[in-house]
């Protein structure tokens, strides 16, 4: 269908206003979005130390965790100091401490599992705990 | 910029709407100034001086928008 020249002129004007309107709206939209961001978003570089610390997390790596085996259970220990101290103890004493304090087993139960007398377990537990305390405490004092 | 010169002739509109590259470029050229004006933002430096700067991101968005929308224009 051929358009008359007046209709063509009308289309020309419609097209012109169509383009201007869409550009104006897009610009308005963009500015509104910027406005929204300035209200709801913050740059890390402009945050205070405290605010950043609240958002921070530390990664945990397998290699940072010490693992001890006792009676087929695996014990994961994160603290360097404790892990080193534990590794200095004899195996039996360490097993007793791990079972007792990590698994909440009673001396009788530990005695059954390890095949020892209950009194031996009790004695070893208290002496090795003292050794552990001495080791860790001494190291702490030395550092301070 | 003269007002009358600004109107895009009907055949160009027809060609642009049907996807003709040259015609679309002509339309972009025609609205270049308007786009630049819309993309201008006032920025302030540390001393409080203000500058008028063309926001390149906005300018390109407007251009892209215009190109995609031209193709949707219905010649009634």
JSON list of C-alpha atoms in Angstrom, two decimals:
[
{"chain": "A", "resi": 1, "resn": "UNK", "atom": "CA", "xyz": [0.00, 0.00, 0.00]},
{"chain": "A", "resi": 2, "resn": "UNK", "atom": "CA", "xyz": [1.41, 3.37, -1.00]},
{"chain": "A", "resi": 3, "resn": "UNK", "atom": "CA", "xyz": [1.27, 6.11, 1.59]},
{"chain": "A", "resi": 4, "resn": "UNK", "atom": "CA", "xyz": [0.36, 9.62, 0.62]},
{"chain": "A", "resi": 5, "resn": "UNK", "atom": "CA", "xyz": [2.93, 12.33, 1.17]},
{"chain": "A", "resi": 6, "resn": "UNK", "atom": "CA", "xyz": [1.10, 13.70, 4.22]},
{"chain": "A", "resi": 7, "resn": "UNK", "atom": "CA", "xyz": [1.00, 10.20, 5.72]},
{"chain": "A", "resi": 8, "resn": "UNK", "atom": "CA", "xyz": [4.72, 9.85, 5.01]},
{"chain": "A", "resi": 9, "resn": "UNK", "atom": "CA", "xyz": [5.38, 13.09, 6.80]},
{"chain": "A", "resi": 10, "resn": "UNK", "atom": "CA", "xyz": [3.35, 11.83, 9.73]},
{"chain": "A", "resi": 11, "resn": "UNK", "atom": "CA", "xyz": [5.44, 8.67, 9.90]},
{"chain": "A", "resi": 12, "resn": "UNK", "atom": "CA", "xyz": [8.62, 10.75, 9.80]},
{"chain": "A", "resi": 13, "resn": "UNK", "atom": "CA", "xyz": [7.46, 12.68, 12.85]},
{"chain": "A", "resi": 14, "resn": "UNK", "atom": "CA", "xyz": [6.25, 9.58, 14.63]},
{"chain": "A", "resi": 15, "resn": "UNK", "atom": "CA", "xyz": [9.65, 7.98, 14.07]},
{"chain": "A", "resi": 16, "resn": "UNK", "atom": "CA", "xyz": [11.43, 11.06, 15.34]},
{"chain": "A", "resi": 17, "resn": "UNK", "atom": "CA", "xyz": [9.45, 11.20, 18.56]},
{"chain": "A", "resi": 18, "resn": "UNK", "atom": "CA", "xyz": [9.70, 7.42, 18.93]},
{"chain": "A", "resi": 19, "resn": "UNK", "atom": "CA", "xyz": [13.50, 7.64, 18.88]},
{"chain": "A", "resi": 20, "resn": "UNK", "atom": "CA", "xyz": [13.72, 10.61, 21.19]},
{"chain": "A", "resi": 21, "resn": "UNK", "atom": "CA", "xyz": [11.32, 9.08, 23.68]},
{"chain": "A", "resi": 22, "resn": "UNK", "atom": "CA", "xyz": [13.12, 5.75, 23.85]},
{"chain": "A", "resi": 23, "resn": "UNK", "atom": "CA", "xyz": [16.48, 7.45, 24.31]},
{"chain": "A", "resi": 24, "resn": "UNK", "atom": "CA", "xyz": [15.13, 9.68, 27.04]},
{"chain": "A", "resi": 25, "resn": "UNK", "atom": "CA", "xyz": [13.54, 6.75, 28.87]},
{"chain": "A", "resi": 26, "resn": "UNK", "atom": "CA", "xyz": [16.68, 4.67, 28.65]},
{"chain": "A", "resi": 27, "resn": "UNK", "atom": "CA", "xyz": [18.75, 7.53, 30.03]},
{"chain": "A", "resi": 28, "resn": "UNK", "atom": "CA", "xyz": [16.27, 8.02, 32.86]},
{"chain": "A", "resi": 29, "resn": "UNK", "atom": "CA", "xyz": [16.35, 4.31, 33.58]},
{"chain": "A", "resi": 30, "resn": "UNK", "atom": "CA", "xyz": [20.15, 4.35, 33.70]},
{"chain": "A", "resi": 31, "resn": "UNK", "atom": "CA", "xyz": [20.24, 7.27, 36.10]},
{"chain": "A", "resi": 32, "resn": "UNK", "atom": "CA", "xyz": [17.66, 5.64, 38.33]},
{"chain": "A", "resi": 33, "resn": "UNK", "atom": "CA", "xyz": [19.80, 2.51, 38.43]},
{"chain": "A", "resi": 34, "resn": "UNK", "atom": "CA", "xyz": [22.88, 4.56, 39.40]},
{"chain": "A", "resi": 35, "resn": "UNK", "atom": "CA", "xyz": [20.83, 6.25, 42.10]},
{"chain": "A", "resi": 36, "resn": "UNK", "atom": "CA", "xyz": [19.69, 2.88, 43.43]},
{"chain": "A", "resi": 37, "resn": "UNK", "atom": "CA", "xyz": [23.28, 1.64, 43.54]},
{"chain": "A", "resi": 38, "resn": "UNK", "atom": "CA", "xyz": [24.57, 4.66, 45.37]},
{"chain": "A", "resi": 39, "resn": "UNK", "atom": "CA", "xyz": [21.96, 4.02, 48.06]},
{"chain": "A", "resi": 40, "resn": "UNK", "atom": "CA", "xyz": [22.18, 0.23, 48.28]},
{"chain": "A", "resi": 41, "resn": "UNK", "atom": "CA", "xyz": [25.76, -0.60, 47.34]},
{"chain": "A", "resi": 42, "resn": "UNK", "atom": "CA", "xyz": [29.02, 0.33, 49.01]},
{"chain": "A", "resi": 43, "resn": "UNK", "atom": "CA", "xyz": [32.57, 0.12, 47.70]},
{"chain": "A", "resi": 44, "resn": "UNK", "atom": "CA", "xyz": [34.95, -2.09, 49.67]},
{"chain": "A", "resi": 45, "resn": "UNK", "atom": "CA", "xyz": [37.52, 0.67, 49.45]},
{"chain": "A", "resi": 46, "resn": "UNK", "atom": "CA", "xyz": [35.16, 3.05, 51.24]},
{"chain": "A", "resi": 47, "resn": "UNK", "atom": "CA", "xyz": [34.27, 0.71, 54.08]},
{"chain": "A", "resi": 48, "resn": "UNK", "atom": "CA", "xyz": [35.81, 0.98, 57.52]},
{"chain": "A", "resi": 49, "resn": "UNK", "atom": "CA", "xyz": [38.12, -1.76, 58.82]},
{"chain": "A", "resi": 50, "resn": "UNK", "atom": "CA", "xyz": [35.43, -2.93, 61.23]},
{"chain": "A", "resi": 51, "resn": "UNK", "atom": "CA", "xyz": [32.77, -3.32, 58.53]},
{"chain": "A", "resi": 52, "resn": "UNK", "atom": "CA", "xyz": [35.16, -5.32, 56.35]},
{"chain": "A", "resi": 53, "resn": "UNK", "atom": "CA", "xyz": [36.13, -7.56, 59.26]},
{"chain": "A", "resi": 54, "resn": "UNK", "atom": "CA", "xyz": [32.48, -8.40, 59.80]},
{"chain": "A", "resi": 55, "resn": "UNK", "atom": "CA", "xyz": [32.22, -9.67, 56.23]},
{"chain": "A", "resi": 56, "resn": "UNK", "atom": "CA", "xyz": [35.49, -11.56, 56.33]},
{"chain": "A", "resi": 57, "resn": "UNK", "atom": "CA", "xyz": [35.80, -15.32, 56.56]},
{"chain": "A", "resi": 58, "resn": "UNK", "atom": "CA", "xyz": [38.93, -17.42, 56.77]},
{"chain": "A", "resi": 59, "resn": "UNK", "atom": "CA", "xyz": [39.30, -20.38, 54.45]},
{"chain": "A", "resi": 60, "resn": "UNK", "atom": "CA", "xyz": [39.87, -23.77, 56.01]},
{"chain": "A", "resi": 61, "resn": "UNK", "atom": "CA", "xyz": [42.33, -26.06, 54.30]},
{"chain": "A", "resi": 62, "resn": "UNK", "atom": "CA", "xyz": [42.89, -29.76, 54.84]},
{"chain": "A", "resi": 63, "resn": "UNK", "atom": "CA", "xyz": [46.60, -29.07, 55.18]},
{"chain": "A", "resi": 64, "resn": "UNK", "atom": "CA", "xyz": [46.02, -26.77, 58.16]},
{"chain": "A", "resi": 65, "resn": "UNK", "atom": "CA", "xyz": [44.34, -29.53, 60.16]},
{"chain": "A", "resi": 66, "resn": "UNK", "atom": "CA", "xyz": [46.28, -32.09, 62.14]},
{"chain": "A", "resi": 67, "resn": "UNK", "atom": "CA", "xyz": [44.85, -35.57, 62.16]},
{"chain": "A", "resi": 68, "resn": "UNK", "atom": "CA", "xyz": [45.38, -38.21, 64.79]},
{"chain": "A", "resi": 69, "resn": "UNK", "atom": "CA", "xyz": [44.20, -41.77, 64.64]},
{"chain": "A", "resi": 70, "resn": "UNK", "atom": "CA", "xyz": [43.15, -43.61, 67.75]},
{"chain": "A", "resi": 71, "resn": "UNK", "atom": "CA", "xyz": [41.22, -46.88, 67.85]},
{"chain": "A", "resi": 72, "resn": "UNK", "atom": "CA", "xyz": [40.06, -46.36, 64.27]},
{"chain": "A", "resi": 73, "resn": "UNK", "atom": "CA", "xyz": [38.66, -42.90, 64.97]},
{"chain": "A", "resi": 74, "resn": "UNK", "atom": "CA", "xyz": [40.04, -39.86, 63.26]},
{"chain": "A", "resi": 75, "resn": "UNK", "atom": "CA", "xyz": [40.57, -36.72, 65.33]},
{"chain": "A", "resi": 76, "resn": "UNK", "atom": "CA", "xyz": [40.98, -33.38, 63.64]},
{"chain": "A", "resi": 77, "resn": "UNK", "atom": "CA", "xyz": [42.84, -30.70, 65.55]},
{"chain": "A", "resi": 78, "resn": "UNK", "atom": "CA", "xyz": [43.21, -27.14, 64.29]},
{"chain": "A", "resi": 79, "resn": "UNK", "atom": "CA", "xyz": [45.36, -25.64, 67.00]},
{"chain": "A", "resi": 80, "resn": "UNK", "atom": "CA", "xyz": [49.08, -25.84, 66.17]},
{"chain": "A", "resi": 81, "resn": "UNK", "atom": "CA", "xyz": [50.10, -25.71, 69.79]},
{"chain": "A", "resi": 82, "resn": "UNK", "atom": "CA", "xyz": [47.82, -28.53, 70.91]},
{"chain": "A", "resi": 83, "resn": "UNK", "atom": "CA", "xyz": [48.68, -30.71, 67.92]},
{"chain": "A", "resi": 84, "resn": "UNK", "atom": "CA", "xyz": [52.42, -30.38, 68.46]},
{"chain": "A", "resi": 85, "resn": "UNK", "atom": "CA", "xyz": [52.05, -31.03, 72.19]},
{"chain": "A", "resi": 86, "resn": "UNK", "atom": "CA", "xyz": [49.92, -34.12, 71.50]},
{"chain": "A", "resi": 87, "resn": "UNK", "atom": "CA", "xyz": [52.44, -35.45, 69.02]},
{"chain": "A", "resi": 88, "resn": "UNK", "atom": "CA", "xyz": [55.16, -35.35, 71.71]},
{"chain": "A", "resi": 89, "resn": "UNK", "atom": "CA", "xyz": [53.21, -37.72, 73.95]},
{"chain": "A", "resi": 90, "resn": "UNK", "atom": "CA", "xyz": [53.55, -41.49, 73.77]},
{"chain": "A", "resi": 91, "resn": "UNK", "atom": "CA", "xyz": [50.96, -43.10, 71.51]},
{"chain": "A", "resi": 92, "resn": "UNK", "atom": "CA", "xyz": [49.04, -44.86, 74.28]},
{"chain": "A", "resi": 93, "resn": "UNK", "atom": "CA", "xyz": [48.77, -41.71, 76.39]},
{"chain": "A", "resi": 94, "resn": "UNK", "atom": "CA", "xyz": [47.66, -39.71, 73.42]},
{"chain": "A", "resi": 95, "resn": "UNK", "atom": "CA", "xyz": [44.98, -42.26, 72.56]},
{"chain": "A", "resi": 96, "resn": "UNK", "atom": "CA", "xyz": [43.66, -42.10, 76.10]},
{"chain": "A", "resi": 97, "resn": "UNK", "atom": "CA", "xyz": [43.46, -38.30, 76.04]},
{"chain": "A", "resi": 98, "resn": "UNK", "atom": "CA", "xyz": [41.77, -38.21, 72.63]},
{"chain": "A", "resi": 99, "resn": "UNK", "atom": "CA", "xyz": [39.20, -40.85, 73.53]},
{"chain": "A", "resi": 100, "resn": "UNK", "atom": "CA", "xyz": [38.51, -39.28, 76.87]},
{"chain": "A", "resi": 101, "resn": "UNK", "atom": "CA", "xyz": [38.24, -35.61, 75.94]},
{"chain": "A", "resi": 102, "resn": "UNK", "atom": "CA", "xyz": [37.05, -35.77, 72.33]},
{"chain": "A", "resi": 103, "resn": "UNK", "atom": "CA", "xyz": [34.66, -38.71, 72.55]},
{"chain": "A", "resi": 104, "resn": "UNK", "atom": "CA", "xyz": [33.69, -38.27, 76.20]},
{"chain": "A", "resi": 105, "resn": "UNK", "atom": "CA", "xyz": [34.44, -41.89, 76.95]},
{"chain": "A", "resi": 106, "resn": "UNK", "atom": "CA", "xyz": [34.73, -42.96, 80.57]},
{"chain": "A", "resi": 107, "resn": "UNK", "atom": "CA", "xyz": [37.91, -44.56, 81.94]},
{"chain": "A", "resi": 108, "resn": "UNK", "atom": "CA", "xyz": [36.16, -47.92, 82.08]},
{"chain": "A", "resi": 109, "resn": "UNK", "atom": "CA", "xyz": [35.17, -47.77, 78.42]},
{"chain": "A", "resi": 110, "resn": "UNK", "atom": "CA", "xyz": [38.67, -46.74, 77.39]},
{"chain": "A", "resi": 111, "resn": "UNK", "atom": "CA", "xyz": [40.15, -49.51, 79.50]},
{"chain": "A", "resi": 112, "resn": "UNK", "atom": "CA", "xyz": [37.95, -52.04, 77.67]},
{"chain": "A", "resi": 113, "resn": "UNK", "atom": "CA", "xyz": [38.85, -50.74, 74.25]},
{"chain": "A", "resi": 114, "resn": "UNK", "atom": "CA", "xyz": [42.60, -50.53, 74.85]},
{"chain": "A", "resi": 115, "resn": "UNK", "atom": "CA", "xyz": [42.78, -53.68, 76.96]},
{"chain": "A", "resi": 116, "resn": "UNK", "atom": "CA", "xyz": [44.21, -52.02, 80.08]},
{"chain": "A", "resi": 117, "resn": "UNK", "atom": "CA", "xyz": [43.24, -51.84, 83.69]},
{"chain": "A", "resi": 118, "resn": "UNK", "atom": "CA", "xyz": [40.95, -48.94, 84.57]},
{"chain": "A", "resi": 119, "resn": "UNK", "atom": "CA", "xyz": [43.43, -47.60, 87.10]},
{"chain": "A", "resi": 120, "resn": "UNK", "atom": "CA", "xyz": [46.18, -47.54, 84.46]},
{"chain": "A", "resi": 121, "resn": "UNK", "atom": "CA", "xyz": [43.95, -45.49, 82.20]},
{"chain": "A", "resi": 122, "resn": "UNK", "atom": "CA", "xyz": [43.18, -43.06, 84.99]},
{"chain": "A", "resi": 123, "resn": "UNK", "atom": "CA", "xyz": [46.84, -42.73, 85.97]},
{"chain": "A", "resi": 124, "resn": "UNK", "atom": "CA", "xyz": [48.03, -42.24, 82.41]},
{"chain": "A", "resi": 125, "resn": "UNK", "atom": "CA", "xyz": [45.27, -39.78, 81.68]},
{"chain": "A", "resi": 126, "resn": "UNK", "atom": "CA", "xyz": [46.12, -37.52, 84.59]},
{"chain": "A", "resi": 127, "resn": "UNK", "atom": "CA", "xyz": [49.90, -37.67, 84.15]},
{"chain": "A", "resi": 128, "resn": "UNK", "atom": "CA", "xyz": [49.82, -37.08, 80.40]},
{"chain": "A", "resi": 129, "resn": "UNK", "atom": "CA", "xyz": [47.34, -34.27, 80.87]},
{"chain": "A", "resi": 130, "resn": "UNK", "atom": "CA", "xyz": [49.83, -32.68, 83.25]},
{"chain": "A", "resi": 131, "resn": "UNK", "atom": "CA", "xyz": [52.63, -33.14, 80.74]},
{"chain": "A", "resi": 132, "resn": "UNK", "atom": "CA", "xyz": [50.47, -31.57, 78.09]},
{"chain": "A", "resi": 133, "resn": "UNK", "atom": "CA", "xyz": [49.68, -28.62, 80.34]},
{"chain": "A", "resi": 134, "resn": "UNK", "atom": "CA", "xyz": [53.35, -28.18, 81.16]},
{"chain": "A", "resi": 135, "resn": "UNK", "atom": "CA", "xyz": [54.31, -28.25, 77.53]},
{"chain": "A", "resi": 136, "resn": "UNK", "atom": "CA", "xyz": [51.63, -25.86, 76.35]},
{"chain": "A", "resi": 137, "resn": "UNK", "atom": "CA", "xyz": [51.87, -23.57, 79.33]},
{"chain": "A", "resi": 138, "resn": "UNK", "atom": "CA", "xyz": [55.66, -23.34, 79.06]},
{"chain": "A", "resi": 139, "resn": "UNK", "atom": "CA", "xyz": [55.46, -22.51, 75.41]},
{"chain": "A", "resi": 140, "resn": "UNK", "atom": "CA", "xyz": [52.83, -19.86, 76.05]},
{"chain": "A", "resi": 141, "resn": "UNK", "atom": "CA", "xyz": [54.93, -18.20, 78.73]},
{"chain": "A", "resi": 142, "resn": "UNK", "atom": "CA", "xyz": [57.99, -18.25, 76.55]},
{"chain": "A", "resi": 143, "resn": "UNK", "atom": "CA", "xyz": [56.13, -16.49, 73.76]},
{"chain": "A", "resi": 144, "resn": "UNK", "atom": "CA", "xyz": [54.78, -13.74, 75.91]},
{"chain": "B", "resi": 1, "resn": "UNK", "atom": "CA", "xyz": [21.53, 22.38, 14.54]},
{"chain": "B", "resi": 2, "resn": "UNK", "atom": "CA", "xyz": [18.66, 23.33, 12.30]},
{"chain": "B", "resi": 3, "resn": "UNK", "atom": "CA", "xyz": [15.29, 21.93, 13.27]},
{"chain": "B", "resi": 4, "resn": "UNK", "atom": "CA", "xyz": [13.98, 21.17, 9.79]},
{"chain": "B", "resi": 5, "resn": "UNK", "atom": "CA", "xyz": [17.12, 19.47, 8.62]},
{"chain": "B", "resi": 6, "resn": "UNK", "atom": "CA", "xyz": [16.70, 17.11, 11.54]},
{"chain": "B", "resi": 7, "resn": "UNK", "atom": "CA", "xyz": [13.75, 15.10, 10.25]},
{"chain": "B", "resi": 8, "resn": "UNK", "atom": "CA", "xyz": [14.71, 11.78, 8.69]},
{"chain": "B", "resi": 9, "resn": "UNK", "atom": "CA", "xyz": [13.18, 11.22, 5.24]},
{"chain": "B", "resi": 10, "resn": "UNK", "atom": "CA", "xyz": [10.58, 8.48, 4.90]},
{"chain": "B", "resi": 11, "resn": "UNK", "atom": "CA", "xyz": [12.61, 6.17, 2.59]},
{"chain": "B", "resi": 12, "resn": "UNK", "atom": "CA", "xyz": [15.48, 6.13, 5.09]},
{"chain": "B", "resi": 13, "resn": "UNK", "atom": "CA", "xyz": [13.08, 5.20, 7.90]},
{"chain": "B", "resi": 14, "resn": "UNK", "atom": "CA", "xyz": [11.68, 2.40, 5.78]},
{"chain": "B", "resi": 15, "resn": "UNK", "atom": "CA", "xyz": [15.16, 1.06, 5.04]},
{"chain": "B", "resi": 16, "resn": "UNK", "atom": "CA", "xyz": [16.32, 1.36, 8.67]},
{"chain": "B", "resi": 17, "resn": "UNK", "atom": "CA", "xyz": [13.28, -0.49, 10.01]},
{"chain": "B", "resi": 18, "resn": "UNK", "atom": "CA", "xyz": [13.93, -3.34, 7.58]},
{"chain": "B", "resi": 19, "resn": "UNK", "atom": "CA", "xyz": [17.51, -3.58, 8.84]},
{"chain": "B", "resi": 20, "resn": "UNK", "atom": "CA", "xyz": [19.54, -1.69, 6.24]},
{"chain": "B", "resi": 21, "resn": "UNK", "atom": "CA", "xyz": [22.94, -0.91, 7.79]},
{"chain": "B", "resi": 22, "resn": "UNK", "atom": "CA", "xyz": [23.54, 2.40, 6.02]},
{"chain": "B", "resi": 23, "resn": "UNK", "atom": "CA", "xyz": [20.10, 3.66, 6.93]},
{"chain": "B", "resi": 24, "resn": "UNK", "atom": "CA", "xyz": [20.56, 2.67, 10.58]},
{"chain": "B", "resi": 25, "resn": "UNK", "atom": "CA", "xyz": [23.90, 4.48, 10.60]},
{"chain": "B", "resi": 26, "resn": "UNK", "atom": "CA", "xyz": [22.17, 7.54, 9.21]},
{"chain": "B", "resi": 27, "resn": "UNK", "atom": "CA", "xyz": [19.64, 7.41, 12.05]},
{"chain": "B", "resi": 28, "resn": "UNK", "atom": "CA", "xyz": [22.43, 7.01, 14.62]},
{"chain": "B", "resi": 29, "resn": "UNK", "atom": "CA", "xyz": [24.25, 9.94, 13.07]},
{"chain": "B", "resi": 30, "resn": "UNK", "atom": "CA", "xyz": [21.12, 12.03, 13.28]},
{"chain": "B", "resi": 31, "resn": "UNK", "atom": "CA", "xyz": [20.66, 11.38, 17.01]},
{"chain": "B", "resi": 32, "resn": "UNK", "atom": "CA", "xyz": [24.37, 11.48, 17.87]},
{"chain": "B", "resi": 33, "resn": "UNK", "atom": "CA", "xyz": [24.07, 14.91, 19.41]},
{"chain": "B", "resi": 34, "resn": "UNK", "atom": "CA", "xyz": [20.95, 14.09, 21.38]},
{"chain": "B", "resi": 35, "resn": "UNK", "atom": "CA", "xyz": [22.59, 10.92, 22.73]},
{"chain": "B", "resi": 36, "resn": "UNK", "atom": "CA", "xyz": [25.71, 12.85, 23.72]},
{"chain": "B", "resi": 37, "resn": "UNK", "atom": "CA", "xyz": [23.58, 15.40, 25.53]},
{"chain": "B", "resi": 38, "resn": "UNK", "atom": "CA", "xyz": [21.66, 12.72, 27.42]},
{"chain": "B", "resi": 39, "resn": "UNK", "atom": "CA", "xyz": [24.92, 10.96, 28.38]},
{"chain": "B", "resi": 40, "resn": "UNK", "atom": "CA", "xyz": [26.54, 14.02, 29.83]},
{"chain": "B", "resi": 41, "resn": "UNK", "atom": "CA", "xyz": [26.91, 13.91, 33.58]},
{"chain": "B", "resi": 42, "resn": "UNK", "atom": "CA", "xyz": [28.25, 16.43, 36.01]},
{"chain": "B", "resi": 43, "resn": "UNK", "atom": "CA", "xyz": [31.14, 15.05, 38.04]},
{"chain": "B", "resi": 44, "resn": "UNK", "atom": "CA", "xyz": [32.98, 16.64, 40.94]},
{"chain": "B", "resi": 45, "resn": "UNK", "atom": "CA", "xyz": [36.65, 16.26, 41.78]},
{"chain": "B", "resi": 46, "resn": "UNK", "atom": "CA", "xyz": [38.14, 16.38, 45.30]},
{"chain": "B", "resi": 47, "resn": "UNK", "atom": "CA", "xyz": [38.34, 20.16, 45.26]},
{"chain": "B", "resi": 48, "resn": "UNK", "atom": "CA", "xyz": [34.67, 20.51, 44.45]},
{"chain": "B", "resi": 49, "resn": "UNK", "atom": "CA", "xyz": [35.15, 21.66, 40.87]},
{"chain": "B", "resi": 50, "resn": "UNK", "atom": "CA", "xyz": [32.50, 20.32, 38.57]},
{"chain": "B", "resi": 51, "resn": "UNK", "atom": "CA", "xyz": [33.04, 18.91, 35.13]},
{"chain": "B", "resi": 52, "resn": "UNK", "atom": "CA", "xyz": [30.64, 17.92, 32.40]},
{"chain": "B", "resi": 53, "resn": "UNK", "atom": "CA", "xyz": [31.68, 14.48, 31.26]},
{"chain": "B", "resi": 54, "resn": "UNK", "atom": "CA", "xyz": [30.17, 12.18, 28.66]},
{"chain": "B", "resi": 55, "resn": "UNK", "atom": "CA", "xyz": [29.42, 8.87, 30.34]},
{"chain": "B", "resi": 56, "resn": "UNK", "atom": "CA", "xyz": [30.73, 6.46, 27.72]},
{"chain": "B", "resi": 57, "resn": "UNK", "atom": "CA", "xyz": [28.83, 3.52, 29.17]},
{"chain": "B", "resi": 58, "resn": "UNK", "atom": "CA", "xyz": [25.54, 5.38, 28.99]},
{"chain": "B", "resi": 59, "resn": "UNK", "atom": "CA", "xyz": [26.34, 6.67, 25.50]},
{"chain": "B", "resi": 60, "resn": "UNK", "atom": "CA", "xyz": [26.90, 3.15, 24.22]},
{"chain": "B", "resi": 61, "resn": "UNK", "atom": "CA", "xyz": [23.80, 1.85, 25.97]},
{"chain": "B", "resi": 62, "resn": "UNK", "atom": "CA", "xyz": [21.70, 4.52, 24.30]},
{"chain": "B", "resi": 63, "resn": "UNK", "atom": "CA", "xyz": [23.18, 3.71, 20.92]},
{"chain": "B", "resi": 64, "resn": "UNK", "atom": "CA", "xyz": [22.51, 0.01, 21.36]},
{"chain": "B", "resi": 65, "resn": "UNK", "atom": "CA", "xyz": [19.00, 0.68, 22.57]},
{"chain": "B", "resi": 66, "resn": "UNK", "atom": "CA", "xyz": [18.29, 2.88, 19.57]},
{"chain": "B", "resi": 67, "resn": "UNK", "atom": "CA", "xyz": [19.54, 0.25, 17.11]},
{"chain": "B", "resi": 68, "resn": "UNK", "atom": "CA", "xyz": [17.48, -2.55, 18.63]},
{"chain": "B", "resi": 69, "resn": "UNK", "atom": "CA", "xyz": [14.36, -0.42, 18.92]},
{"chain": "B", "resi": 70, "resn": "UNK", "atom": "CA", "xyz": [14.52, 0.96, 15.39]},
{"chain": "B", "resi": 71, "resn": "UNK", "atom": "CA", "xyz": [13.88, -2.58, 14.17]},
{"chain": "B", "resi": 72, "resn": "UNK", "atom": "CA", "xyz": [10.70, -2.74, 16.24]},
{"chain": "B", "resi": 73, "resn": "UNK", "atom": "CA", "xyz": [9.23, 0.47, 14.84]},
{"chain": "B", "resi": 74, "resn": "UNK", "atom": "CA", "xyz": [5.92, -0.12, 13.06]},
{"chain": "B", "resi": 75, "resn": "UNK", "atom": "CA", "xyz": [5.19, 2.07, 10.06]},
{"chain": "B", "resi": 76, "resn": "UNK", "atom": "CA", "xyz": [1.46, 2.58, 10.49]}
]
